[in-house]
Short mmCIF file of C-alpha atoms and ligand atoms in Angstrom, two decimals:
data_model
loop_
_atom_site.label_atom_id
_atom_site.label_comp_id
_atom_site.label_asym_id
_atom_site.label_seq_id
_atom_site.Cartn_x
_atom_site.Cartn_y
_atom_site.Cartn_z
CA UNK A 1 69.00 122.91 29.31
CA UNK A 2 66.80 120.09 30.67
CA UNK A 3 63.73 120.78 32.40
CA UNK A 4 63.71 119.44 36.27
CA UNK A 5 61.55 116.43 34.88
CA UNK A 6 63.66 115.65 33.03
CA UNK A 7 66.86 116.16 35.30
CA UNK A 8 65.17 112.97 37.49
CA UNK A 9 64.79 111.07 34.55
CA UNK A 10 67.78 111.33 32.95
CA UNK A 11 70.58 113.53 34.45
CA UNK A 12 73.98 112.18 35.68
CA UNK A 13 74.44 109.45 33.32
CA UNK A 14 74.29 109.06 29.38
CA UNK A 15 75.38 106.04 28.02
CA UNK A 16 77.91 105.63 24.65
CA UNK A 17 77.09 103.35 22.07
CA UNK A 18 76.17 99.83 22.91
CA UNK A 19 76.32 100.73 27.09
CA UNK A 20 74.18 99.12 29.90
CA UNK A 21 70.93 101.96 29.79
CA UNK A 22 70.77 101.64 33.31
CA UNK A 23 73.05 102.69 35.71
CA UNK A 24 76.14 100.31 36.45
CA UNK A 25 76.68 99.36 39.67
CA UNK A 26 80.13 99.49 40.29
CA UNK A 27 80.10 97.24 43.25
CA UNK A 28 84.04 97.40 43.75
CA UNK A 29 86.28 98.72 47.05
CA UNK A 30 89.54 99.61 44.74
CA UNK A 31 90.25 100.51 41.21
CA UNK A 32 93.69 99.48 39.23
CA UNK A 33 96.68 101.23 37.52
CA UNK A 34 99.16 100.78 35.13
CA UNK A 35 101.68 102.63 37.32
CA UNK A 36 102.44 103.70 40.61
CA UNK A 37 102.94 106.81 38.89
CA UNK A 38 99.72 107.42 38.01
CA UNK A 39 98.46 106.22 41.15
CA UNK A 40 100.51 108.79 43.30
CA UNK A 41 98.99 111.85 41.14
CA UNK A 42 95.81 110.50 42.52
CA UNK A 43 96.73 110.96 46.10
CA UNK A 44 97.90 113.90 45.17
CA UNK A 45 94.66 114.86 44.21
CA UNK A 46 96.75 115.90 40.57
CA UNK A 47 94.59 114.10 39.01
CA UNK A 48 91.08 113.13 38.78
CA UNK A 49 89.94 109.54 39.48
CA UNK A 50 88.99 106.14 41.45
CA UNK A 51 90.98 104.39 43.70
CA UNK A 52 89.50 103.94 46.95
CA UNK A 53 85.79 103.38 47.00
CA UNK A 54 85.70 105.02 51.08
CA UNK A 55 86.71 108.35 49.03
CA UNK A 56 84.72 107.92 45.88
CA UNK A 57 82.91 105.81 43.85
CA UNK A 58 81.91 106.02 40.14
CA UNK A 59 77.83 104.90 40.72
CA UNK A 60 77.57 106.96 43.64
CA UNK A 61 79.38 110.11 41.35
CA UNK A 62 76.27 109.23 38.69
CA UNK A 63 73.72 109.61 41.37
CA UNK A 64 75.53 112.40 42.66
CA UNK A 65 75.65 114.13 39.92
CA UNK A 66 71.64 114.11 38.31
CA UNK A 67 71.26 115.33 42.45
CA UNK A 68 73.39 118.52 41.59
CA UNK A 69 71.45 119.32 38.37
CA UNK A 70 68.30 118.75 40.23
CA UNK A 71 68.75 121.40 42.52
CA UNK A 72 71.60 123.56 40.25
CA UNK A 73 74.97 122.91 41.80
CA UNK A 74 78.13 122.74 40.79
CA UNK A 75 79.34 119.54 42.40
CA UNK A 76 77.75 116.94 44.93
CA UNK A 77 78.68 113.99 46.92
CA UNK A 78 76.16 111.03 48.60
CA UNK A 79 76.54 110.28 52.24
CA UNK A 80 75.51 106.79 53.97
CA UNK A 81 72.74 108.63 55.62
CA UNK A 82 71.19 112.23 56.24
CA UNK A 83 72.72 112.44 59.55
CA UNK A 84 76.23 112.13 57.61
CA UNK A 85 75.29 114.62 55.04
CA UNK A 86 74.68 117.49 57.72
CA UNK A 87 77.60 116.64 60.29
CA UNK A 88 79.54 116.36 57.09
CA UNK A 89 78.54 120.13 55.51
CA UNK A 90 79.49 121.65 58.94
CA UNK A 91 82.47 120.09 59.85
CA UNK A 92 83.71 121.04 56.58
CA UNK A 93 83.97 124.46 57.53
CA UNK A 94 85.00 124.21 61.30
CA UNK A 95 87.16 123.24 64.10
CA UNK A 96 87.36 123.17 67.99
CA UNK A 97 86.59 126.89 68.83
CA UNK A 98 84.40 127.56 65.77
CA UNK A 99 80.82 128.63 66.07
CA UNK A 100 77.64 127.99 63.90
CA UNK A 101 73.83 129.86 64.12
CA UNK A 102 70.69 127.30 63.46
CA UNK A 103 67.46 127.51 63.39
CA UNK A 104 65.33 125.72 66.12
CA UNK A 105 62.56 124.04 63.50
CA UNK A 106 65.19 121.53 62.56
CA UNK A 107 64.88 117.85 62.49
CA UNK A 108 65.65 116.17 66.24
CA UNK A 109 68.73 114.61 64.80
CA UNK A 110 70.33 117.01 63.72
CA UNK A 111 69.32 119.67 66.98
CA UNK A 112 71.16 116.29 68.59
CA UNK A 113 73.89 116.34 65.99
CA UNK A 114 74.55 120.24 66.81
CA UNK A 115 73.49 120.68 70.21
CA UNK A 116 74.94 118.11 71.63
CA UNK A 117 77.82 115.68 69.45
CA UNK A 118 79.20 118.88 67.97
CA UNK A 119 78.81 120.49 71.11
CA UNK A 120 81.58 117.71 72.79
CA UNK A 121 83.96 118.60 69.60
CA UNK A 122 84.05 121.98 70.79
CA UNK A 123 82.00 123.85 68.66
CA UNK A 124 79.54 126.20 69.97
CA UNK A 125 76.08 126.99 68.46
CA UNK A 126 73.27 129.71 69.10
CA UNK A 127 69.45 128.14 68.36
CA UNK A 128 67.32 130.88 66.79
CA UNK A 129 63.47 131.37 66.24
CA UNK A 130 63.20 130.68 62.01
CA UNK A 131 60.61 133.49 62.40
CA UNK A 132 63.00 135.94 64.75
CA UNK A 133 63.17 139.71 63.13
CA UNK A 134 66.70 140.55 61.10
CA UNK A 135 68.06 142.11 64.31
CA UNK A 136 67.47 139.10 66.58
CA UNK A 137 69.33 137.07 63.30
CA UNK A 138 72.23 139.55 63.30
CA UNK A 139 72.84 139.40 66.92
CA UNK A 140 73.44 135.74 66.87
CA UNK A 141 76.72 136.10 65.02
CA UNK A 142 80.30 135.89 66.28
CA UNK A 143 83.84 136.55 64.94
CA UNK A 144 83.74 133.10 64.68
CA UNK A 145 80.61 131.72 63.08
CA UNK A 146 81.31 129.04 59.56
CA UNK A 147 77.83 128.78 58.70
CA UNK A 148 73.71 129.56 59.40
CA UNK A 149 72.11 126.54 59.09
CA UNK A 150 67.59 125.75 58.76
CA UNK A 151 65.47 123.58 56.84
CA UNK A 152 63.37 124.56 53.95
CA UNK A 153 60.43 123.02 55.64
CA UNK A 154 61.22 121.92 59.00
CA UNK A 155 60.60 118.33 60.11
CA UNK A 156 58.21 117.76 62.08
CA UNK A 157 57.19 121.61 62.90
CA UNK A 158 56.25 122.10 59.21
CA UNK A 159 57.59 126.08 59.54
CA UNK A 160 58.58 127.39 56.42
CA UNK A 161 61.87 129.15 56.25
CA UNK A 162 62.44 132.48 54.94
CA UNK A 163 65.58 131.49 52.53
CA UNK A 164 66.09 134.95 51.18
CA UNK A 165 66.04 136.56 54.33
CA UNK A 166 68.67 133.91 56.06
CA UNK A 167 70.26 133.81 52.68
CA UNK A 168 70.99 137.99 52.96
CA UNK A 169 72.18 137.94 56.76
CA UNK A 170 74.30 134.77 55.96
CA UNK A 171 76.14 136.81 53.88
CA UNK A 172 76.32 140.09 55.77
CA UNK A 173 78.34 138.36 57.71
CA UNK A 174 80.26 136.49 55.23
CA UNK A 175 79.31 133.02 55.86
CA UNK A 176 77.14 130.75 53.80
CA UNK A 177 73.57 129.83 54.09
CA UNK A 178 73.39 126.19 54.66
CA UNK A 179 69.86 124.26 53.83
CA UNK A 180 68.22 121.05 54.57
CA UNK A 181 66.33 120.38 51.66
CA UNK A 182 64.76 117.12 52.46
CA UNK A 183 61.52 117.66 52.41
CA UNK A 184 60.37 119.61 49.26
CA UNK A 185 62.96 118.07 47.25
CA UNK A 186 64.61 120.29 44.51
CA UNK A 187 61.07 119.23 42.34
CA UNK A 188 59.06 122.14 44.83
CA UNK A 189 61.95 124.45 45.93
CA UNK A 190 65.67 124.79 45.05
CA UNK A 191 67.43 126.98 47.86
CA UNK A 192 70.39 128.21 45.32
CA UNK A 193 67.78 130.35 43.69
CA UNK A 194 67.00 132.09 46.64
CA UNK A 195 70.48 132.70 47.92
CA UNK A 196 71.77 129.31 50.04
CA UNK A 197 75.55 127.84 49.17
CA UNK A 198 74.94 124.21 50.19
CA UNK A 199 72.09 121.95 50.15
CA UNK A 200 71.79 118.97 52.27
CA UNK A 201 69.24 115.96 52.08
CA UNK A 202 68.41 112.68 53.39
CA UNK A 203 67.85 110.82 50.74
CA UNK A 204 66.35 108.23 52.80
CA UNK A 205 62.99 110.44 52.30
CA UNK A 206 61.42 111.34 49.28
CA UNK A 207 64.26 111.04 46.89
CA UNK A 208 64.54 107.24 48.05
CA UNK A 209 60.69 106.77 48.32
CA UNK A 210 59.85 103.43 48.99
CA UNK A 211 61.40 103.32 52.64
CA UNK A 212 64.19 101.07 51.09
CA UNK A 213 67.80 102.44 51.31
CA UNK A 214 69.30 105.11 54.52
CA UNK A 215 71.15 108.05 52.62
CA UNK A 216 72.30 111.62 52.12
CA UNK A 217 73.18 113.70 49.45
CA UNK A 218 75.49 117.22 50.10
CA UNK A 219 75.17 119.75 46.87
CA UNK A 220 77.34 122.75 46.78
CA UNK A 221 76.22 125.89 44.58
CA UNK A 222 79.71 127.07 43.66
CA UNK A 223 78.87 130.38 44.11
CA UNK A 224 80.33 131.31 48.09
CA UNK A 225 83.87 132.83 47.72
CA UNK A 226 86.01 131.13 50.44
CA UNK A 227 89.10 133.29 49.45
CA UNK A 228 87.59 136.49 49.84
CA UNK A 229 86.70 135.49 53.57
CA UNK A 230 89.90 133.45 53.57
CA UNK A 231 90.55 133.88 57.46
CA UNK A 232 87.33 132.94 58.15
CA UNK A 233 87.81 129.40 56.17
CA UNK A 234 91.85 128.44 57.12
CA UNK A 235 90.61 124.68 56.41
CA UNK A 236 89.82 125.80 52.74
CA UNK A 237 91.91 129.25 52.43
CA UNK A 238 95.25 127.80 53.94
CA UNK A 239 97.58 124.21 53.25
CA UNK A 240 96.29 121.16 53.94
CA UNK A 241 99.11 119.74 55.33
CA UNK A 242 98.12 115.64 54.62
CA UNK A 243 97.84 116.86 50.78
CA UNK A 244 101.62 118.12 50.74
CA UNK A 245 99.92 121.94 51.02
CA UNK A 246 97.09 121.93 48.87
CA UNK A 247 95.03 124.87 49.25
CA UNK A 248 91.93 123.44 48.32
CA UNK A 249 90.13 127.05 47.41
CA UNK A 250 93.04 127.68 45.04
CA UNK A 251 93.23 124.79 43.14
CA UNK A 252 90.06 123.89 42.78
CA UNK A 253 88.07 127.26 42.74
CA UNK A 254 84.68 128.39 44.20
CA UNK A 255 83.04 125.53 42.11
CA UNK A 256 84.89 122.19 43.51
CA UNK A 257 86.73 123.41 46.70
CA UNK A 258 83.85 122.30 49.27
CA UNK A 259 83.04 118.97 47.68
CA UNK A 260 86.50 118.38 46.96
CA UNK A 261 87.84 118.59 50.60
CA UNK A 262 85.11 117.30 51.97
CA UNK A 263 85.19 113.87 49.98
CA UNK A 264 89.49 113.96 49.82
CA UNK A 265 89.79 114.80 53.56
CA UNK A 266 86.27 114.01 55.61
CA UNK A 267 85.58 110.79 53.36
CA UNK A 268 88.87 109.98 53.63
CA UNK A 269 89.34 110.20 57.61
CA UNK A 270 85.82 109.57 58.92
CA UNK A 271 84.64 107.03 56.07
CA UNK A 272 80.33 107.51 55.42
CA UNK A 273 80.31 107.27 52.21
CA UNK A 274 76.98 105.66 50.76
CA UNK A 275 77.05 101.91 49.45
CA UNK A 276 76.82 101.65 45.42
CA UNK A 277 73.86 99.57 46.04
CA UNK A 278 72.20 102.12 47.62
CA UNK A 279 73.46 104.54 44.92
CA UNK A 280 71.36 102.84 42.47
CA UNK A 281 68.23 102.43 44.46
CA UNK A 282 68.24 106.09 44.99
CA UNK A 283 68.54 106.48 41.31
CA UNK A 284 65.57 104.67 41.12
CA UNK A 285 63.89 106.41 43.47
CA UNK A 286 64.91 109.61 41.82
CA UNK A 287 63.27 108.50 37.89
CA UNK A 288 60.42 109.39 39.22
CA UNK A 289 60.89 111.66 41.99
CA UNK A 290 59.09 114.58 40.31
CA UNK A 291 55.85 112.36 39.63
CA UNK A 292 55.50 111.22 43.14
CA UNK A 293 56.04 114.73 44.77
CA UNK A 294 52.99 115.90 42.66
CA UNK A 295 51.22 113.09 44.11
CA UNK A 296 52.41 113.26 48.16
CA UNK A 297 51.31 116.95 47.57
CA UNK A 298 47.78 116.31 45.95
CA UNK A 299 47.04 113.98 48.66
CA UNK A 300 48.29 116.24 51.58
CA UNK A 301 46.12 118.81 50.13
CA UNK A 302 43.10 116.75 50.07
CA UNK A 303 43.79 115.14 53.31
CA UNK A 304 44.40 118.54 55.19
CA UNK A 305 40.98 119.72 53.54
CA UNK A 306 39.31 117.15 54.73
CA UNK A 307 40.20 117.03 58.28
CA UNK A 308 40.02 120.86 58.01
CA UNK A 309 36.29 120.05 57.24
CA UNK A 310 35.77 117.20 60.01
CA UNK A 311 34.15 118.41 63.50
CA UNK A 312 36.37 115.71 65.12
CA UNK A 313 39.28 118.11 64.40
CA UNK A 314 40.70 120.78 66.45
CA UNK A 315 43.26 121.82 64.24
CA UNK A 316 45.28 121.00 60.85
CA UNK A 317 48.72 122.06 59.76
CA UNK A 318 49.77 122.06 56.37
CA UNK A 319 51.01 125.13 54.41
CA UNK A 320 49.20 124.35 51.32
CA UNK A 321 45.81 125.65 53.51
CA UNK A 322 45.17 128.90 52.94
CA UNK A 323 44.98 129.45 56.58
CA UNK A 324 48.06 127.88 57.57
CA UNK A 325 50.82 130.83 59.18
CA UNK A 326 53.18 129.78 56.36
CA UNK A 327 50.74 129.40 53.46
CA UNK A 328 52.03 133.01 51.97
CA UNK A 329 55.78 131.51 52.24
CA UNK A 330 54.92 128.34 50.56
CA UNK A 331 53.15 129.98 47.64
CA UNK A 332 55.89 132.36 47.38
CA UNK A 333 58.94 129.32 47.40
CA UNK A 334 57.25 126.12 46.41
CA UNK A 335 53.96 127.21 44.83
CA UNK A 336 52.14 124.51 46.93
CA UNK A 337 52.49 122.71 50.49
CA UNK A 338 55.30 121.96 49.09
CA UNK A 339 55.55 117.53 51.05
CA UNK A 340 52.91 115.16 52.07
CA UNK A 341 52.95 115.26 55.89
CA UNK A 342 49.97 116.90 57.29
CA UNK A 343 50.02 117.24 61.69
CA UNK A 344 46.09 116.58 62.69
CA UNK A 345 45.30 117.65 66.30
CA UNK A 346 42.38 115.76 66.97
CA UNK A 347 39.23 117.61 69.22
CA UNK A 348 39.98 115.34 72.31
CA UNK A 349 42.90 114.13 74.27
CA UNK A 350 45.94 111.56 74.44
CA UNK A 351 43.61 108.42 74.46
CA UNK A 352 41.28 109.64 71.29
CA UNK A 353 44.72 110.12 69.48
CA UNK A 354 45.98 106.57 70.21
CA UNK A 355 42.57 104.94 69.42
CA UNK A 356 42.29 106.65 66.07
CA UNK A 357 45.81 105.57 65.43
CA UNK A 358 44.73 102.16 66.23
CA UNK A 359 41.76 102.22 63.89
CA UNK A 360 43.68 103.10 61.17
CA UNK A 361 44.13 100.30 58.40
CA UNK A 362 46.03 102.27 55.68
CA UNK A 363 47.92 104.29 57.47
CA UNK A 364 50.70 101.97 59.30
CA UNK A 365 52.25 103.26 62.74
CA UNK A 366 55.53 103.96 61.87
CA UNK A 367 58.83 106.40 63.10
CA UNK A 368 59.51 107.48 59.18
CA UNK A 369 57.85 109.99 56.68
CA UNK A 370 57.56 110.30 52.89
CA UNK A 371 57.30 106.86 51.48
CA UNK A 372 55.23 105.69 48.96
CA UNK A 373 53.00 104.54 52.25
CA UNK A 374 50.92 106.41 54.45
CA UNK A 375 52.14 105.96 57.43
CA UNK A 376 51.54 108.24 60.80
CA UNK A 377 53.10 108.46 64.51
CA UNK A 378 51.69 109.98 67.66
CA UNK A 379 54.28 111.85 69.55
CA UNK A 380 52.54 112.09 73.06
CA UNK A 381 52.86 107.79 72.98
CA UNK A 382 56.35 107.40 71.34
CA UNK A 383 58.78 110.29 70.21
CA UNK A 384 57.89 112.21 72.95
CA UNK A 385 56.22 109.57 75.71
CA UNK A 386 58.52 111.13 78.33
CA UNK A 387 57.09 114.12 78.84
CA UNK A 388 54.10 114.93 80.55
CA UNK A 389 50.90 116.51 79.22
CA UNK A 390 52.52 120.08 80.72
CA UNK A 391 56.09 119.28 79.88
CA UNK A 392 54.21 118.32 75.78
CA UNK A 393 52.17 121.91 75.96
CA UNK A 394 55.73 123.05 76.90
CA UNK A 395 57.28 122.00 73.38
CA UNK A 396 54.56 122.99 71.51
CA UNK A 397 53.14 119.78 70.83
CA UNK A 398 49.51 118.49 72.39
CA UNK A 399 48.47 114.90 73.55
CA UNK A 400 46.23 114.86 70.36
CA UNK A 401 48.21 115.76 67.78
CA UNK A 402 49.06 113.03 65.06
CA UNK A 403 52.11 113.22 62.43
CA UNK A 404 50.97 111.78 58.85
CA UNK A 405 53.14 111.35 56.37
CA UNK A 406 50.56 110.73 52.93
CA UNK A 407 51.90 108.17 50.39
CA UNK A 408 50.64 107.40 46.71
CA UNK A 409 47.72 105.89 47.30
CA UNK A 410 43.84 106.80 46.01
CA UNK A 411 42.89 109.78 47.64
CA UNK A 412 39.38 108.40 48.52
CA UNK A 413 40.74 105.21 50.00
CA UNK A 414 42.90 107.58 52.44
CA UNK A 415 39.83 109.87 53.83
CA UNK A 416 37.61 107.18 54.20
CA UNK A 417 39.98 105.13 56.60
CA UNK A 418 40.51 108.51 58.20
CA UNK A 419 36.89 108.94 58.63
CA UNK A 420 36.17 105.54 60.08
CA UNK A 421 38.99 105.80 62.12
CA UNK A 422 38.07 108.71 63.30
CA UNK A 423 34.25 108.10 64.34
CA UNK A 424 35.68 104.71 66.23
CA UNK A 425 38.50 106.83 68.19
CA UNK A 426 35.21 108.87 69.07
CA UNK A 427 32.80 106.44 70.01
C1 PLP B 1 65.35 112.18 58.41
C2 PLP B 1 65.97 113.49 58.32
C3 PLP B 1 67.34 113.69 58.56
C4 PLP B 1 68.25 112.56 58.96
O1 PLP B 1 68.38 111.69 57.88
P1 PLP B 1 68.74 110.11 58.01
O2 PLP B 1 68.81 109.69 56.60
O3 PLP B 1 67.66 109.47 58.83
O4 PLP B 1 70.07 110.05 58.70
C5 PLP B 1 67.86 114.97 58.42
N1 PLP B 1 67.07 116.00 58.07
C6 PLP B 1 65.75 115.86 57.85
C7 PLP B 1 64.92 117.06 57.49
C8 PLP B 1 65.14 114.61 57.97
O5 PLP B 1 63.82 114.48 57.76
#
């Protein structure tokens, strides 16, 4: 059994004798038969291979595949983008009329994807607090819920979640535990081992790494037993009637059902599937996805220690400090802080914040986190430039707090920019 190390390196793909030792990219829309034959079986889903790269494609299945070791799954599928991977693992399991619990530290695009898109396809959602007591949890459930859905660590709000605890209460009420995984990356924390059923990323993140290709990954444990909640699940549990009546949770068991209907039916109808290309430059990305993640992480630390230290600074999130609110859940899960973004609230107000950010010449200004570049964004003057300083104390955020995301680069050369940045954003 390979080690995760060696899982980035190496999983997904083993060439045979005298075979390209990099990944081929199979940069092809269709695939050809012998027969028509063998051909129908295919769309029957009898049998097991290419013909329609919007379904399926054999570099993508590579990638896909060293993603499912990574983080122990039995099966996996890439999406064109994060987005994609999340509206993908929820539709999956619902319908006009169907209902879904998530927690409220969630990425904005996907509280938009939920909230408001899903929200117009008739499915209903209740928001809860990731920290909200197992009674609060259990009341949010309805006869009709598919599927709790939260971040391992949220984006930006940096909570931790409590996977066992969502994991248990998922279950109680025999639905699956559904986790964004984004941020720590199977390298710090892989949700199956506390409990969760599917794993979603954007890829586009750390897996990617160098800010170079959009994508999403959807992982499925193989664990979560559709037929023994089969009226919960009719999508999985009954015919499919544009697969002449496959029951997909039949045929292809607790392992390969979810992935299977999601890539033969959602692929099929709704087409997101991730460009080869991009395949590969995830892979690439991924070969050395576990030495970068110990490097974002050193960084963070060192960062967050240092502002921690500076009397410019009001305040420092991070849960690698040891006075963080979820440092005890981040030793407990991940061991560490578990990604490199660190949120700085600086000791002054809005302008301080933008002039710092101005000063900076490392860190570039920039909407996107965990790239091989520091990079940082001020929410008061962008994300959030709507709101006023009330409506900002209002979401929890204050005109001097800065996002940074901490690349690969020296440690040194990072907290001295900080630091001159810093005294000119205060002179
Ligand atoms: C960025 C992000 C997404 C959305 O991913 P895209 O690849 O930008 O579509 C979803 N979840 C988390 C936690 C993210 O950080």
């Amino acid at each position: 059994m390979m080690k995760t190390d060696t899982k980035c390196v190496q999983a997904g793909y083993t060439p045979k004798n005298g075979e390209p030792r990099q990944i081929p990219i199979i940069q092809s829309t269709t695939f050809r038969y012998d027969s028509s034959g063998e051909m129908g079986r295919l769309f029957d889903l009898e049998a097991s291979g290419y013909f329609y790269t919007r379904l399926q494609n054999p570099t993508n299945d590579t990638v896909a595949g060293k993603i499912a070791a990574l983080e122990g799954g039995s099966a996996a599928m890439l999406t064109s983008s994060g987005q994609a991977a999340n509206f993908f693992a929820l539709f999956n399991l619902c319908e006009a009329g169907s209902h879904l619990v998530a927690s409220t530290a969630i990425y904005g695009g996907t509280f938009n994807l939920i909230a408001v898109t899903m929200k117009k396809m008739g499915i209903d959602v209740t928001f809860v607090d990731p920290d909200c007591t197992r009674e609060e949890l259990d009341a949010a459930f309805r006869d009709n819920t598919k599927a709790l859905f939260g971040e391992s660590i949220a984006n930006p709000a940096l909570t931790v979640l409590d996977i066992e605890k969502f994991a248990d209460c998922a279950h109680a009420h025999g639905v699956p535990l559904i986790i964004d995984n984004t941020f720590p990356t199977p390298v710090f924390l892989r949700p199956f081992e506390w409990g969760a059923d599917i794993v979603t990323h954007s890829t586009t993140k750390y897996m990617d790494g160098h800010g170079a290709g959009v994508g999403g990954a959807i992982v499925d444990h193989g664990v979560f037993d559709w037929m023994a909640h089969a009226a919960r699940f009719p999508s999985l549990t009954t015919p499919d009637d544009s697969y002449h009546g496959i029951v997909y949770a039949e045929r292809f068991g607790k392992e390969g059902a979810f992935i299977t209907k999601c890539t033969a039916q959602l692929m099929r109808d709704l087409g997101s599937i991730q460009s080869p290309q991009n395949a590969f430059y995830l892979n690439l990305g991924l070969e050395s996805l576990h030495v970068r993640m110990a490097r974002h992480v050193e960084n963070a630390q060192a960062v967050a220690e240092f502002l921690a230290r500076h009397e410019r600074v009001k305040e420092v999130r991070y849960p690698g400090l040891a006075n963080d609110p979820y440092h005890a859940r981040a030793m407990k899960y991940m061991g560490n802080g578990g990604c490199g973004v660190v949120s700085v609230t600086l000791d002054g107000g809005r302008k301080e914040a933008q002039r710092f950010l101005d000063a900076l010449s490392l860190a570039a200004i920039a909407t996107h986190v965990a790239d091989a570049r520091t990079c940082c964004l001020h929410p008061a003057s962008t994300t959030h430039r709507q709101l006023s300083d009330a409506q900002l104390a209002e979401a929890g955020i204050s005109p001097a707090m800065v996002r940074i995301s901490l690349g690969l680069e020296d440690r040194e050369d990072l907290t001295d920019d900080l630091d001159q940045a810093l005294k000119k954003a205060f002179a």
